[in-house]
PDB file of C-alpha atoms and ligand atoms in Angstrom:
ATOM      1  CA  MET T  14     -12.978  -5.318 -57.185  1.00 90.00           C
ATOM      2  CA  THR T  15     -12.696  -1.718 -58.429  1.00 97.00           C
ATOM      3  CA  THR T  16      -9.413  -0.070 -57.522  1.00 98.00           C
ATOM      4  CA  LEU T  17      -8.887   3.641 -56.843  1.00 98.00           C
ATOM      5  CA  GLN T  18      -6.961   3.829 -60.197  1.00 98.00           C
ATOM      6  CA  GLU T  19      -9.865   2.224 -62.084  1.00 98.00           C
ATOM      7  CA  TYR T  20     -12.423   4.459 -60.358  1.00 98.00           C
ATOM      8  CA  LEU T  21     -10.523   7.598 -61.332  1.00 98.00           C
ATOM      9  CA  LYS T  22     -10.154   6.343 -64.916  1.00 97.00           C
ATOM     10  CA  ASN T  23     -13.870   5.497 -65.169  1.00 96.00           C
ATOM     11  CA  SER T  24     -14.759   8.888 -63.703  1.00 95.00           C
ATOM     12  CA  GLY T  25     -12.832  10.619 -66.537  1.00 95.00           C
ATOM     13  CA  VAL T  26     -10.552  12.495 -64.104  1.00 93.00           C
ATOM     14  CA  TYR T  27      -7.644  14.401 -65.754  1.00 93.00           C
ATOM     15  CA  GLU T  28      -4.423  12.416 -65.635  1.00 94.00           C
ATOM     16  CA  ASP T  29      -2.430  14.902 -63.525  1.00 96.00           C
ATOM     17  CA  LEU T  30      -5.278  15.210 -61.003  1.00 98.00           C
ATOM     18  CA  SER T  31      -5.513  11.408 -60.766  1.00 98.00           C
ATOM     19  CA  LYS T  32      -1.801  11.135 -60.207  1.00 98.00           C
ATOM     20  CA  ILE T  33      -1.845  13.658 -57.387  1.00 98.00           C
ATOM     21  CA  ILE T  34      -4.777  11.907 -55.682  1.00 98.00           C
ATOM     22  CA  ILE T  35      -3.071   8.528 -55.942  1.00 98.00           C
ATOM     23  CA  LEU T  36       0.327   9.910 -54.812  1.00 98.00           C
ATOM     24  CA  ILE T  37      -1.139  11.390 -51.649  1.00 98.00           C
ATOM     25  CA  ALA T  38      -3.410   8.403 -50.957  1.00 98.00           C
ATOM     26  CA  GLU T  39      -0.409   6.093 -51.163  1.00 98.00           C
ATOM     27  CA  GLN T  40       1.309   8.000 -48.362  1.00 98.00           C
ATOM     28  CA  ALA T  41      -1.151   6.329 -45.912  1.00 98.00           C
ATOM     29  CA  VAL T  42       1.269   3.420 -45.794  1.00 97.00           C
ATOM     30  CA  PRO T  43       4.350   5.349 -44.609  1.00 97.00           C
ATOM     31  CA  ILE T  44       2.230   7.578 -42.413  1.00 97.00           C
ATOM     32  CA  ARG T  45       0.745   4.547 -40.587  1.00 96.00           C
ATOM     33  CA  ALA T  46       4.255   3.133 -40.228  1.00 95.00           C
ATOM     34  CA  ALA T  47       5.519   6.384 -38.679  1.00 94.00           C
ATOM     35  CA  PHE T  48       3.011   6.551 -35.810  1.00 93.00           C
ATOM     36  CA  ILE T  49       4.898   4.173 -33.603  1.00 92.00           C
ATOM     37  CA  SER T  50       8.097   6.247 -33.554  1.00 89.00           C
ATOM     38  CA  ASN T  51       6.312   9.614 -33.445  1.00 87.00           C
ATOM     39  CA  GLN T  52       4.260   9.561 -30.302  1.00 84.00           C
ATOM     40  CA  SER T  53       5.437  12.774 -28.719  1.00 84.00           C
ATOM     41  CA  TYR T  54       4.996  16.449 -29.250  1.00 78.00           C
ATOM     42  CA  ALA T  55       7.413  18.236 -31.672  1.00 76.00           C
ATOM     43  CA  GLY T  56       8.106  21.118 -29.282  1.00 81.00           C
ATOM     44  CA  SER T  57       6.895  23.645 -31.845  1.00 85.00           C
ATOM     45  CA  THR T  58       3.659  25.505 -32.589  1.00 88.00           C
ATOM     46  CA  ASN T  59       1.875  25.956 -35.928  1.00 85.00           C
ATOM     47  CA  ALA T  60       0.510  29.169 -37.504  1.00 86.00           C
ATOM     48  CA  SER T  61      -2.650  28.836 -35.394  1.00 83.00           C
ATOM     49  CA  GLY T  62      -0.615  28.748 -32.192  1.00 84.00           C
ATOM     50  CA  GLU T  63      -1.302  25.067 -31.521  1.00 83.00           C
ATOM     51  CA  GLN T  64       1.287  22.636 -30.240  1.00 84.00           C
ATOM     52  CA  GLN T  65       2.521  20.433 -33.095  1.00 86.00           C
ATOM     53  CA  ALA T  66       2.675  16.695 -32.566  1.00 83.00           C
ATOM     54  CA  ALA T  67       5.749  14.953 -33.966  1.00 90.00           C
ATOM     55  CA  MET T  68       3.376  13.251 -36.436  1.00 93.00           C
ATOM     56  CA  ASP T  69       2.001  16.646 -37.554  1.00 93.00           C
ATOM     57  CA  THR T  70       5.408  17.765 -38.683  1.00 94.00           C
ATOM     58  CA  TRP T  71       6.482  14.313 -39.932  1.00 95.00           C
ATOM     59  CA  SER T  72       3.473  13.876 -42.195  1.00 97.00           C
ATOM     60  CA  ASP T  73       3.593  17.475 -43.360  1.00 97.00           C
ATOM     61  CA  THR T  74       7.237  17.232 -44.406  1.00 97.00           C
ATOM     62  CA  HIS T  75       6.735  13.837 -45.921  1.00 98.00           C
ATOM     63  CA  ILE T  76       3.707  14.696 -48.087  1.00 98.00           C
ATOM     64  CA  THR T  77       5.160  18.081 -49.074  1.00 98.00           C
ATOM     65  CA  ARG T  78       8.371  16.413 -50.234  1.00 97.00           C
ATOM     66  CA  MET T  79       6.490  13.892 -52.316  1.00 97.00           C
ATOM     67  CA  LEU T  80       4.424  16.687 -53.952  1.00 97.00           C
ATOM     68  CA  ALA T  81       7.533  18.743 -54.660  1.00 96.00           C
ATOM     69  CA  ARG T  82       9.217  15.766 -56.307  1.00 96.00           C
ATOM     70  CA  SER T  83       6.170  14.932 -58.430  1.00 96.00           C
ATOM     71  CA  GLY T  84       6.485  18.070 -60.538  1.00 95.00           C
ATOM     72  CA  LEU T  85       2.644  18.006 -60.809  1.00 96.00           C
ATOM     73  CA  VAL T  86       1.817  20.611 -58.209  1.00 97.00           C
ATOM     74  CA  ARG T  87       1.769  24.359 -58.494  1.00 97.00           C
ATOM     75  CA  ALA T  88       1.548  25.184 -54.787  1.00 97.00           C
ATOM     76  CA  VAL T  89       0.742  23.558 -51.420  1.00 98.00           C
ATOM     77  CA  ALA T  90      -0.825  25.081 -48.304  1.00 98.00           C
ATOM     78  CA  SER T  91      -0.720  23.095 -45.134  1.00 98.00           C
ATOM     79  CA  GLU T  92      -2.182  23.634 -41.650  1.00 96.00           C
ATOM     80  CA  GLU T  93       1.334  22.913 -40.388  1.00 95.00           C
ATOM     81  CA  GLN T  94       3.147  25.534 -42.543  1.00 95.00           C
ATOM     82  CA  ASN T  95       3.032  29.285 -42.051  1.00 95.00           C
ATOM     83  CA  ASP T  96       2.871  30.239 -45.715  1.00 96.00           C
ATOM     84  CA  ILE T  97       1.865  28.819 -49.088  1.00 97.00           C
ATOM     85  CA  THR T  98       4.780  26.992 -50.774  1.00 96.00           C
ATOM     86  CA  THR T  99       4.971  27.464 -54.513  1.00 96.00           C
ATOM     87  CA  PHE T 100       6.671  24.744 -56.573  1.00 95.00           C
ATOM     88  CA  SER T 101       6.004  25.326 -60.255  1.00 88.00           C
ATOM     89  CA  SER T 102       3.716  28.020 -61.702  1.00 88.00           C
ATOM     90  CA  ALA T 103       3.554  25.916 -64.903  1.00 92.00           C
ATOM     91  CA  ALA T 104       1.672  23.148 -63.001  1.00 95.00           C
ATOM     92  CA  LYS T 105      -2.131  23.297 -62.963  1.00 96.00           C
ATOM     93  CA  TYR T 106      -3.172  22.085 -59.539  1.00 97.00           C
ATOM     94  CA  SER T 107      -2.697  23.357 -55.960  1.00 98.00           C
ATOM     95  CA  VAL T 108      -3.045  21.190 -52.876  1.00 98.00           C
ATOM     96  CA  VAL T 109      -4.435  22.255 -49.468  1.00 98.00           C
ATOM     97  CA  MET T 110      -4.054  19.817 -46.575  1.00 98.00           C
ATOM     98  CA  ASP T 111      -4.312  19.068 -42.927  1.00 98.00           C
ATOM     99  CA  PRO T 112      -1.619  16.369 -42.961  1.00 98.00           C
ATOM    100  CA  LEU T 113      -2.587  14.854 -39.606  1.00 97.00           C
ATOM    101  CA  ASP T 114      -6.001  15.921 -38.271  1.00 97.00           C
ATOM    102  CA  GLY T 115      -6.872  15.034 -34.717  1.00 96.00           C
ATOM    103  CA  SER T 116      -3.230  14.730 -33.681  1.00 92.00           C
ATOM    104  CA  SER T 117      -3.931  15.228 -29.910  1.00 92.00           C
ATOM    105  CA  LEU T 118      -5.454  11.746 -30.098  1.00 95.00           C
ATOM    106  CA  ILE T 119      -2.365   9.958 -31.427  1.00 93.00           C
ATOM    107  CA  SER T 120      -1.008   9.209 -27.911  1.00 90.00           C
ATOM    108  CA  VAL T 121      -4.308   7.624 -26.921  1.00 94.00           C
ATOM    109  CA  ASN T 122      -4.551   5.644 -30.208  1.00 95.00           C
ATOM    110  CA  LEU T 123      -7.889   7.045 -31.366  1.00 96.00           C
ATOM    111  CA  CYS T 124      -8.805   7.552 -34.930  1.00 97.00           C
ATOM    112  CA  VAL T 125      -7.017  10.349 -36.865  1.00 98.00           C
ATOM    113  CA  GLY T 126      -6.763  11.256 -40.529  1.00 98.00           C
ATOM    114  CA  THR T 127      -5.295  13.271 -43.395  1.00 98.00           C
ATOM    115  CA  ILE T 128      -7.539  15.843 -45.130  1.00 98.00           C
ATOM    116  CA  VAL T 129      -6.821  17.076 -48.640  1.00 98.00           C
ATOM    117  CA  GLY T 130      -8.361  19.461 -51.216  1.00 98.00           C
ATOM    118  CA  ILE T 131      -7.168  20.069 -54.739  1.00 98.00           C
ATOM    119  CA  TYR T 132      -7.884  23.216 -56.829  1.00 98.00           C
ATOM    120  CA  ASP T 133      -7.236  24.019 -60.432  1.00 97.00           C
ATOM    121  CA  GLY T 134      -5.104  27.223 -60.093  1.00 96.00           C
ATOM    122  CA  ASP T 135      -4.235  28.996 -56.904  1.00 94.00           C
ATOM    123  CA  VAL T 136      -4.843  28.005 -53.286  1.00 96.00           C
ATOM    124  CA  LEU T 137      -7.126  30.802 -52.041  1.00 97.00           C
ATOM    125  CA  GLN T 138     -10.349  29.832 -53.773  1.00 98.00           C
ATOM    126  CA  ALA T 139     -13.912  29.172 -52.579  1.00 98.00           C
ATOM    127  CA  GLY T 140     -14.445  25.569 -51.507  1.00 98.00           C
ATOM    128  CA  LYS T 141     -17.112  25.096 -54.140  1.00 98.00           C
ATOM    129  CA  ASN T 142     -14.306  25.325 -56.782  1.00 98.00           C
ATOM    130  CA  LEU T 143     -12.536  22.197 -55.477  1.00 98.00           C
ATOM    131  CA  LYS T 144     -11.716  19.736 -58.174  1.00 98.00           C
ATOM    132  CA  ALA T 145     -11.184  16.901 -55.643  1.00 98.00           C
ATOM    133  CA  ALA T 146     -11.430  16.486 -51.890  1.00 98.00           C
ATOM    134  CA  PHE T 147     -10.639  13.434 -49.808  1.00 98.00           C
ATOM    135  CA  TYR T 148      -9.490  12.130 -46.488  1.00 98.00           C
ATOM    136  CA  MET T 149      -7.640   9.103 -45.320  1.00 98.00           C
ATOM    137  CA  LEU T 150      -8.925   7.796 -42.002  1.00 98.00           C
ATOM    138  CA  TYR T 151      -6.460   5.709 -39.948  1.00 98.00           C
ATOM    139  CA  GLY T 152      -8.837   3.509 -38.013  1.00 97.00           C
ATOM    140  CA  PRO T 153      -9.225  -0.266 -37.772  1.00 96.00           C
ATOM    141  CA  MET T 154      -9.072  -0.054 -41.578  1.00 97.00           C
ATOM    142  CA  THR T 155      -7.403   2.674 -43.528  1.00 98.00           C
ATOM    143  CA  THR T 156     -10.115   4.225 -45.697  1.00 98.00           C
ATOM    144  CA  LEU T 157     -10.139   6.897 -48.373  1.00 98.00           C
ATOM    145  CA  THR T 158     -13.307   8.956 -48.754  1.00 98.00           C
ATOM    146  CA  LEU T 159     -13.157  10.789 -52.020  1.00 98.00           C
ATOM    147  CA  THR T 160     -15.066  13.115 -54.273  1.00 98.00           C
ATOM    148  CA  VAL T 161     -14.005  14.330 -57.706  1.00 98.00           C
ATOM    149  CA  GLY T 162     -17.231  16.289 -57.997  1.00 97.00           C
ATOM    150  CA  ARG T 163     -19.364  13.277 -59.038  1.00 96.00           C
ATOM    151  CA  GLY T 164     -20.629  11.992 -55.734  1.00 98.00           C
ATOM    152  CA  VAL T 165     -18.644  10.304 -52.956  1.00 98.00           C
ATOM    153  CA  ALA T 166     -16.870   6.969 -52.922  1.00 98.00           C
ATOM    154  CA  ILE T 167     -15.160   5.121 -50.053  1.00 98.00           C
ATOM    155  CA  PHE T 168     -12.157   2.847 -50.568  1.00 98.00           C
ATOM    156  CA  ALA T 169     -10.297   0.576 -48.135  1.00 98.00           C
ATOM    157  CA  LEU T 170      -6.551  -0.049 -48.272  1.00 98.00           C
ATOM    158  CA  ASN T 171      -5.852  -3.766 -48.470  1.00 97.00           C
ATOM    159  CA  THR T 172      -2.825  -5.630 -47.272  1.00 95.00           C
ATOM    160  CA  ASN T 173      -1.211  -5.338 -50.717  1.00 95.00           C
ATOM    161  CA  GLY T 174      -1.332  -1.528 -50.450  1.00 95.00           C
ATOM    162  CA  VAL T 175      -4.189  -1.302 -52.987  1.00 97.00           C
ATOM    163  CA  TYR T 176      -7.300   0.850 -52.443  1.00 98.00           C
ATOM    164  CA  GLN T 177     -10.372  -1.125 -53.290  1.00 98.00           C
ATOM    165  CA  LEU T 178     -13.833   0.341 -53.597  1.00 98.00           C
ATOM    166  CA  LEU T 179     -16.047  -0.279 -50.555  1.00 98.00           C
ATOM    167  CA  GLU T 180     -18.964   1.933 -51.395  1.00 98.00           C
ATOM    168  CA  ASP T 181     -19.893   4.199 -54.298  1.00 98.00           C
ATOM    169  CA  ASN T 182     -22.513   6.980 -54.487  1.00 98.00           C
ATOM    170  CA  VAL T 183     -22.400   7.457 -50.714  1.00 98.00           C
ATOM    171  CA  LYS T 184     -25.502   9.291 -49.513  1.00 98.00           C
ATOM    172  CA  MET T 185     -25.521  10.969 -46.110  1.00 98.00           C
ATOM    173  CA  PRO T 186     -28.773  10.025 -44.372  1.00 98.00           C
ATOM    174  CA  GLU T 187     -30.706  12.246 -41.981  1.00 98.00           C
ATOM    175  CA  GLY T 188     -29.766  11.113 -38.529  1.00 97.00           C
ATOM    176  CA  ASN T 189     -29.494  12.136 -34.912  1.00 96.00           C
ATOM    177  CA  LEU T 190     -25.788  11.967 -33.993  1.00 98.00           C
ATOM    178  CA  TYR T 191     -24.240  15.227 -32.914  1.00 98.00           C
ATOM    179  CA  GLY T 192     -20.811  16.300 -31.789  1.00 98.00           C
ATOM    180  CA  SER T 193     -19.952  19.810 -30.793  1.00 98.00           C
ATOM    181  CA  GLY T 194     -16.650  21.392 -29.933  1.00 97.00           C
ATOM    182  CA  GLY T 195     -16.166  24.236 -27.439  1.00 95.00           C
ATOM    183  CA  LEU T 196     -17.123  24.459 -23.797  1.00 95.00           C
ATOM    184  CA  ARG T 197     -20.874  24.435 -23.114  1.00 95.00           C
ATOM    185  CA  THR T 198     -20.364  27.441 -20.759  1.00 96.00           C
ATOM    186  CA  GLU T 199     -18.914  29.452 -23.641  1.00 96.00           C
ATOM    187  CA  TRP T 200     -21.491  28.601 -26.323  1.00 97.00           C
ATOM    188  CA  LEU T 201     -23.559  31.489 -27.649  1.00 97.00           C
ATOM    189  CA  ALA T 202     -27.346  31.500 -27.298  1.00 97.00           C
ATOM    190  CA  GLU T 203     -28.068  30.289 -30.845  1.00 97.00           C
ATOM    191  CA  HIS T 204     -25.793  27.250 -30.497  1.00 98.00           C
ATOM    192  CA  THR T 205     -27.137  26.383 -27.059  1.00 98.00           C
ATOM    193  CA  LYS T 206     -30.718  26.471 -28.470  1.00 98.00           C
ATOM    194  CA  TYR T 207     -29.638  24.358 -31.422  1.00 98.00           C
ATOM    195  CA  ILE T 208     -28.119  21.625 -29.263  1.00 98.00           C
ATOM    196  CA  ALA T 209     -31.083  21.728 -26.883  1.00 98.00           C
ATOM    197  CA  GLU T 210     -33.413  21.176 -29.841  1.00 98.00           C
ATOM    198  CA  ILE T 211     -31.306  18.243 -31.055  1.00 98.00           C
ATOM    199  CA  GLU T 212     -31.261  16.681 -27.587  1.00 97.00           C
ATOM    200  CA  ALA T 213     -35.001  17.216 -27.140  1.00 98.00           C
ATOM    201  CA  ALA T 214     -35.511  15.248 -30.405  1.00 97.00           C
ATOM    202  CA  GLY T 215     -33.462  12.335 -29.035  1.00 97.00           C
ATOM    203  CA  GLY T 216     -30.048  13.346 -30.453  1.00 98.00           C
ATOM    204  CA  LYS T 217     -27.096  11.251 -29.447  1.00 97.00           C
ATOM    205  CA  ASN T 218     -23.858  12.968 -28.449  1.00 97.00           C
ATOM    206  CA  ARG T 219     -20.725  11.510 -30.053  1.00 97.00           C
ATOM    207  CA  TYR T 220     -17.583  13.670 -30.167  1.00 98.00           C
ATOM    208  CA  SER T 221     -14.010  12.371 -30.140  1.00 97.00           C
ATOM    209  CA  GLY T 222     -11.993  15.561 -30.861  1.00 96.00           C
ATOM    210  CA  SER T 223     -10.880  14.293 -34.257  1.00 98.00           C
ATOM    211  CA  PHE T 224     -12.841  16.177 -36.924  1.00 98.00           C
ATOM    212  CA  VAL T 225     -12.137  13.690 -39.625  1.00 98.00           C
ATOM    213  CA  ALA T 226     -13.320  10.732 -37.539  1.00 98.00           C
ATOM    214  CA  ASP T 227     -16.289  12.621 -36.067  1.00 98.00           C
ATOM    215  CA  PHE T 228     -17.336  13.648 -39.542  1.00 98.00           C
ATOM    216  CA  HIS T 229     -17.014  10.109 -40.927  1.00 98.00           C
ATOM    217  CA  GLN T 230     -19.618   8.734 -38.560  1.00 98.00           C
ATOM    218  CA  VAL T 231     -21.945  11.625 -39.462  1.00 98.00           C
ATOM    219  CA  LEU T 232     -21.447  10.819 -43.153  1.00 98.00           C
ATOM    220  CA  LYS T 233     -22.420   7.209 -42.541  1.00 98.00           C
ATOM    221  CA  TYR T 234     -25.113   7.527 -39.865  1.00 98.00           C
ATOM    222  CA  GLY T 235     -26.401  11.082 -40.313  1.00 98.00           C
ATOM    223  CA  GLY T 236     -26.291  14.021 -37.896  1.00 98.00           C
ATOM    224  CA  VAL T 237     -24.059  17.004 -37.408  1.00 98.00           C
ATOM    225  CA  TYR T 238     -20.522  17.916 -36.462  1.00 98.00           C
ATOM    226  CA  ALA T 239     -20.267  21.474 -35.128  1.00 98.00           C
ATOM    227  CA  TYR T 240     -17.500  23.776 -33.887  1.00 98.00           C
ATOM    228  CA  PRO T 241     -19.365  26.980 -33.027  1.00 98.00           C
ATOM    229  CA  PRO T 242     -18.231  30.551 -32.499  1.00 97.00           C
ATOM    230  CA  THR T 243     -17.808  31.727 -28.896  1.00 94.00           C
ATOM    231  CA  GLU T 244     -17.342  35.214 -27.396  1.00 92.00           C
ATOM    232  CA  LYS T 245     -13.605  34.571 -27.181  1.00 93.00           C
ATOM    233  CA  SER T 246     -13.306  32.904 -30.571  1.00 95.00           C
ATOM    234  CA  PRO T 247     -15.990  34.423 -32.822  1.00 96.00           C
ATOM    235  CA  ASP T 248     -14.613  32.467 -35.801  1.00 97.00           C
ATOM    236  CA  GLY T 249     -14.594  29.105 -33.959  1.00 97.00           C
ATOM    237  CA  LYS T 250     -11.558  26.842 -34.143  1.00 97.00           C
ATOM    238  CA  LEU T 251     -11.514  25.010 -37.440  1.00 98.00           C
ATOM    239  CA  ARG T 252      -9.629  26.238 -40.499  1.00 98.00           C
ATOM    240  CA  LEU T 253     -11.630  27.130 -43.605  1.00 98.00           C
ATOM    241  CA  VAL T 254      -9.033  26.148 -46.152  1.00 98.00           C
ATOM    242  CA  PHE T 255      -7.664  22.909 -44.662  1.00 98.00           C
ATOM    243  CA  GLU T 256     -10.608  21.458 -42.765  1.00 98.00           C
ATOM    244  CA  ALA T 257     -13.986  23.065 -43.541  1.00 98.00           C
ATOM    245  CA  ASN T 258     -13.741  23.281 -47.287  1.00 98.00           C
ATOM    246  CA  PRO T 259     -12.563  19.753 -48.202  1.00 98.00           C
ATOM    247  CA  ILE T 260     -14.911  18.071 -45.692  1.00 98.00           C
ATOM    248  CA  GLY T 261     -17.772  20.448 -46.581  1.00 98.00           C
ATOM    249  CA  PHE T 262     -17.339  19.672 -50.281  1.00 98.00           C
ATOM    250  CA  ILE T 263     -17.498  15.954 -49.529  1.00 98.00           C
ATOM    251  CA  ALA T 264     -20.612  16.473 -47.371  1.00 98.00           C
ATOM    252  CA  SER T 265     -22.336  18.446 -50.146  1.00 98.00           C
ATOM    253  CA  GLN T 266     -21.411  15.768 -52.694  1.00 98.00           C
ATOM    254  CA  ALA T 267     -23.051  13.158 -50.478  1.00 98.00           C
ATOM    255  CA  GLY T 268     -26.292  15.228 -50.219  1.00 98.00           C
ATOM    256  CA  GLY T 269     -25.427  16.891 -46.933  1.00 98.00           C
ATOM    257  CA  ALA T 270     -24.410  20.489 -46.334  1.00 98.00           C
ATOM    258  CA  VAL T 271     -21.915  22.737 -44.539  1.00 98.00           C
ATOM    259  CA  SER T 272     -22.533  26.137 -43.037  1.00 98.00           C
ATOM    260  CA  ASN T 273     -21.018  28.721 -40.704  1.00 98.00           C
ATOM    261  CA  GLY T 274     -24.446  28.798 -39.062  1.00 98.00           C
ATOM    262  CA  VAL T 275     -25.739  31.476 -41.465  1.00 97.00           C
ATOM    263  CA  SER T 276     -24.759  30.362 -44.963  1.00 98.00           C
ATOM    264  CA  SER T 277     -22.577  27.868 -46.853  1.00 98.00           C
ATOM    265  CA  THR T 278     -18.861  28.077 -46.110  1.00 98.00           C
ATOM    266  CA  LEU T 279     -18.222  26.708 -49.605  1.00 98.00           C
ATOM    267  CA  ALA T 280     -19.060  30.184 -51.055  1.00 98.00           C
ATOM    268  CA  ILE T 281     -16.472  32.056 -48.966  1.00 98.00           C
ATOM    269  CA  ILE T 282     -13.362  33.229 -50.777  1.00 98.00           C
ATOM    270  CA  PRO T 283     -10.598  32.952 -48.205  1.00 97.00           C
ATOM    271  CA  THR T 284      -8.464  36.053 -47.649  1.00 97.00           C
ATOM    272  CA  LYS T 285      -5.897  34.328 -45.380  1.00 97.00           C
ATOM    273  CA  VAL T 286      -4.597  30.859 -45.621  1.00 97.00           C
ATOM    274  CA  HIS T 287      -5.101  30.046 -41.903  1.00 97.00           C
ATOM    275  CA  GLN T 288      -8.538  31.724 -41.709  1.00 97.00           C
ATOM    276  CA  ARG T 289     -10.923  30.112 -39.217  1.00 98.00           C
ATOM    277  CA  THR T 290     -14.632  29.565 -39.523  1.00 98.00           C
ATOM    278  CA  PRO T 291     -17.461  28.357 -37.319  1.00 98.00           C
ATOM    279  CA  ILE T 292     -18.661  25.109 -38.810  1.00 98.00           C
ATOM    280  CA  TYR T 293     -21.811  22.996 -38.959  1.00 98.00           C
ATOM    281  CA  VAL T 294     -21.452  20.065 -41.332  1.00 98.00           C
ATOM    282  CA  GLY T 295     -23.751  17.063 -41.757  1.00 98.00           C
ATOM    283  CA  SER T 296     -27.245  16.035 -42.831  1.00 98.00           C
ATOM    284  CA  ARG T 297     -29.096  18.679 -44.762  1.00 98.00           C
ATOM    285  CA  GLY T 298     -31.972  18.945 -42.229  1.00 98.00           C
ATOM    286  CA  MET T 299     -29.477  19.504 -39.384  1.00 98.00           C
ATOM    287  CA  ILE T 300     -27.785  22.346 -41.253  1.00 98.00           C
ATOM    288  CA  GLU T 301     -31.095  23.948 -42.235  1.00 98.00           C
ATOM    289  CA  ALA T 302     -32.071  23.879 -38.502  1.00 98.00           C
ATOM    290  CA  ILE T 303     -29.098  26.058 -37.352  1.00 98.00           C
ATOM    291  CA  GLU T 304     -29.566  28.495 -40.216  1.00 98.00           C
ATOM    292  CA  LYS T 305     -33.225  28.812 -39.232  1.00 98.00           C
ATOM    293  CA  ILE T 306     -32.278  29.629 -35.628  1.00 98.00           C
ATOM    294  CA  HIS T 307     -29.895  32.396 -36.846  1.00 96.00           C
ATOM    295  CA  ARG T 308     -32.599  33.787 -39.177  1.00 94.00           C
ATOM    296  CA  ALA T 309     -35.222  33.999 -36.363  1.00 91.00           C
TER     297      ALA T 309
HETATM  298  P1  AFP G 419      -5.562  19.196 -35.588  1.00 77.26           P
HETATM  299  O1  AFP G 419      -5.200  17.951 -34.898  1.00 77.26           O
HETATM  300  O2  AFP G 419      -5.290  19.148 -37.082  1.00 77.26           O
HETATM  301  O3  AFP G 419      -4.928  20.423 -34.932  1.00 77.26           O
HETATM  302  O4  AFP G 419      -7.136  19.451 -35.495  1.00 77.26           O
HETATM  303  C1  AFP G 419      -7.824  19.379 -34.342  1.00 77.26           C
HETATM  304  C2  AFP G 419      -9.189  20.003 -34.498  1.00 77.26           C
HETATM  305  O5  AFP G 419      -9.133  21.135 -35.348  1.00 77.26           O
HETATM  306  C3  AFP G 419     -10.232  19.023 -35.065  1.00 77.26           C
HETATM  307  O6  AFP G 419      -9.721  17.845 -35.583  1.00 77.26           O
HETATM  308  C4  AFP G 419     -11.100  18.662 -33.860  1.00 77.26           C
HETATM  309  O7  AFP G 419     -12.419  18.405 -34.152  1.00 77.26           O
HETATM  310  C5  AFP G 419     -10.931  19.874 -32.969  1.00 77.26           C
HETATM  311  O8  AFP G 419      -9.688  20.425 -33.275  1.00 77.26           O
HETATM  312  C6  AFP G 419     -10.964  19.484 -31.550  1.00 77.26           C
HETATM  313  O9  AFP G 419     -10.959  20.595 -30.749  1.00 77.26           O
HETATM  314  P2  AFP G 419     -11.235  20.471 -29.142  1.00 77.26           P
HETATM  315  O10 AFP G 419     -10.035  19.793 -28.564  1.00 77.26           O
HETATM  316  O11 AFP G 419     -11.346  21.896 -28.704  1.00 77.26           O
HETATM  317  O12 AFP G 419     -12.509  19.722 -28.934  1.00 77.26           O
END
């Protein structure tokens, strides 16, 4: 059994970076325990104007506190905080996170997760510069899907609180699952054409409303997760820094790709911490197909 600690050591990951990854990954245990007493909404909204669930604010406060105490982190940017919080400019790494992704599904007990990206230096960098990206998925098992820039590995949290390696060198296959956000009546012509092409080729619709869970099945089975632009929301819904970049980096490390429909989102240098982006993430062929439609 290879543990997360051993994997990071064997991968030659810098000590401080390993410590930050392990510290956040370990918070899956208290986060899971907190679900039962945090079923409601918090009565507040985040910087994107969305209602915050009690678990959104709980996990945000909890992880941020742990990072502050660690002394290892320069700054943290969270989907649930208005601004970037700076801890220590002497520290090397910055953390970006969606502390509880898919939180509208907590009250119906569907799968949700925590998404994290780590940069060397400041927060507002292109996703391709990520030094590590990972997500914890709180499903029947708690899993950790991780890249430190050398492929993708999946770990499962065992009953002793130890992450053990389930699968190394994860490769995203070509596949026919698709999940798209937004109302069909509001999709733009390119996206409607794209989905029609997928359906004509036998594509299977699977969308839960939890990005991290919907992406995980695409990673394993192949296909695409999309949240397209609409007339009303030309930048789509998902956040570049907290959602698109960490997950897109993982996809690219597994042989898949991420795009805003035109080009890779990993090349975009964010100008605002809560910047949104249209997103297509999944098997390479699926991403090439939407970019081809936009080029036509
Ligand atoms: P949060 O729970 O972090 O706000 O994220 C929700 C989300 O950004 C993403 O996880 C989902 O895929 C998407 O929104 C669902 O949106 P719809 O409810 O419009 O389908």
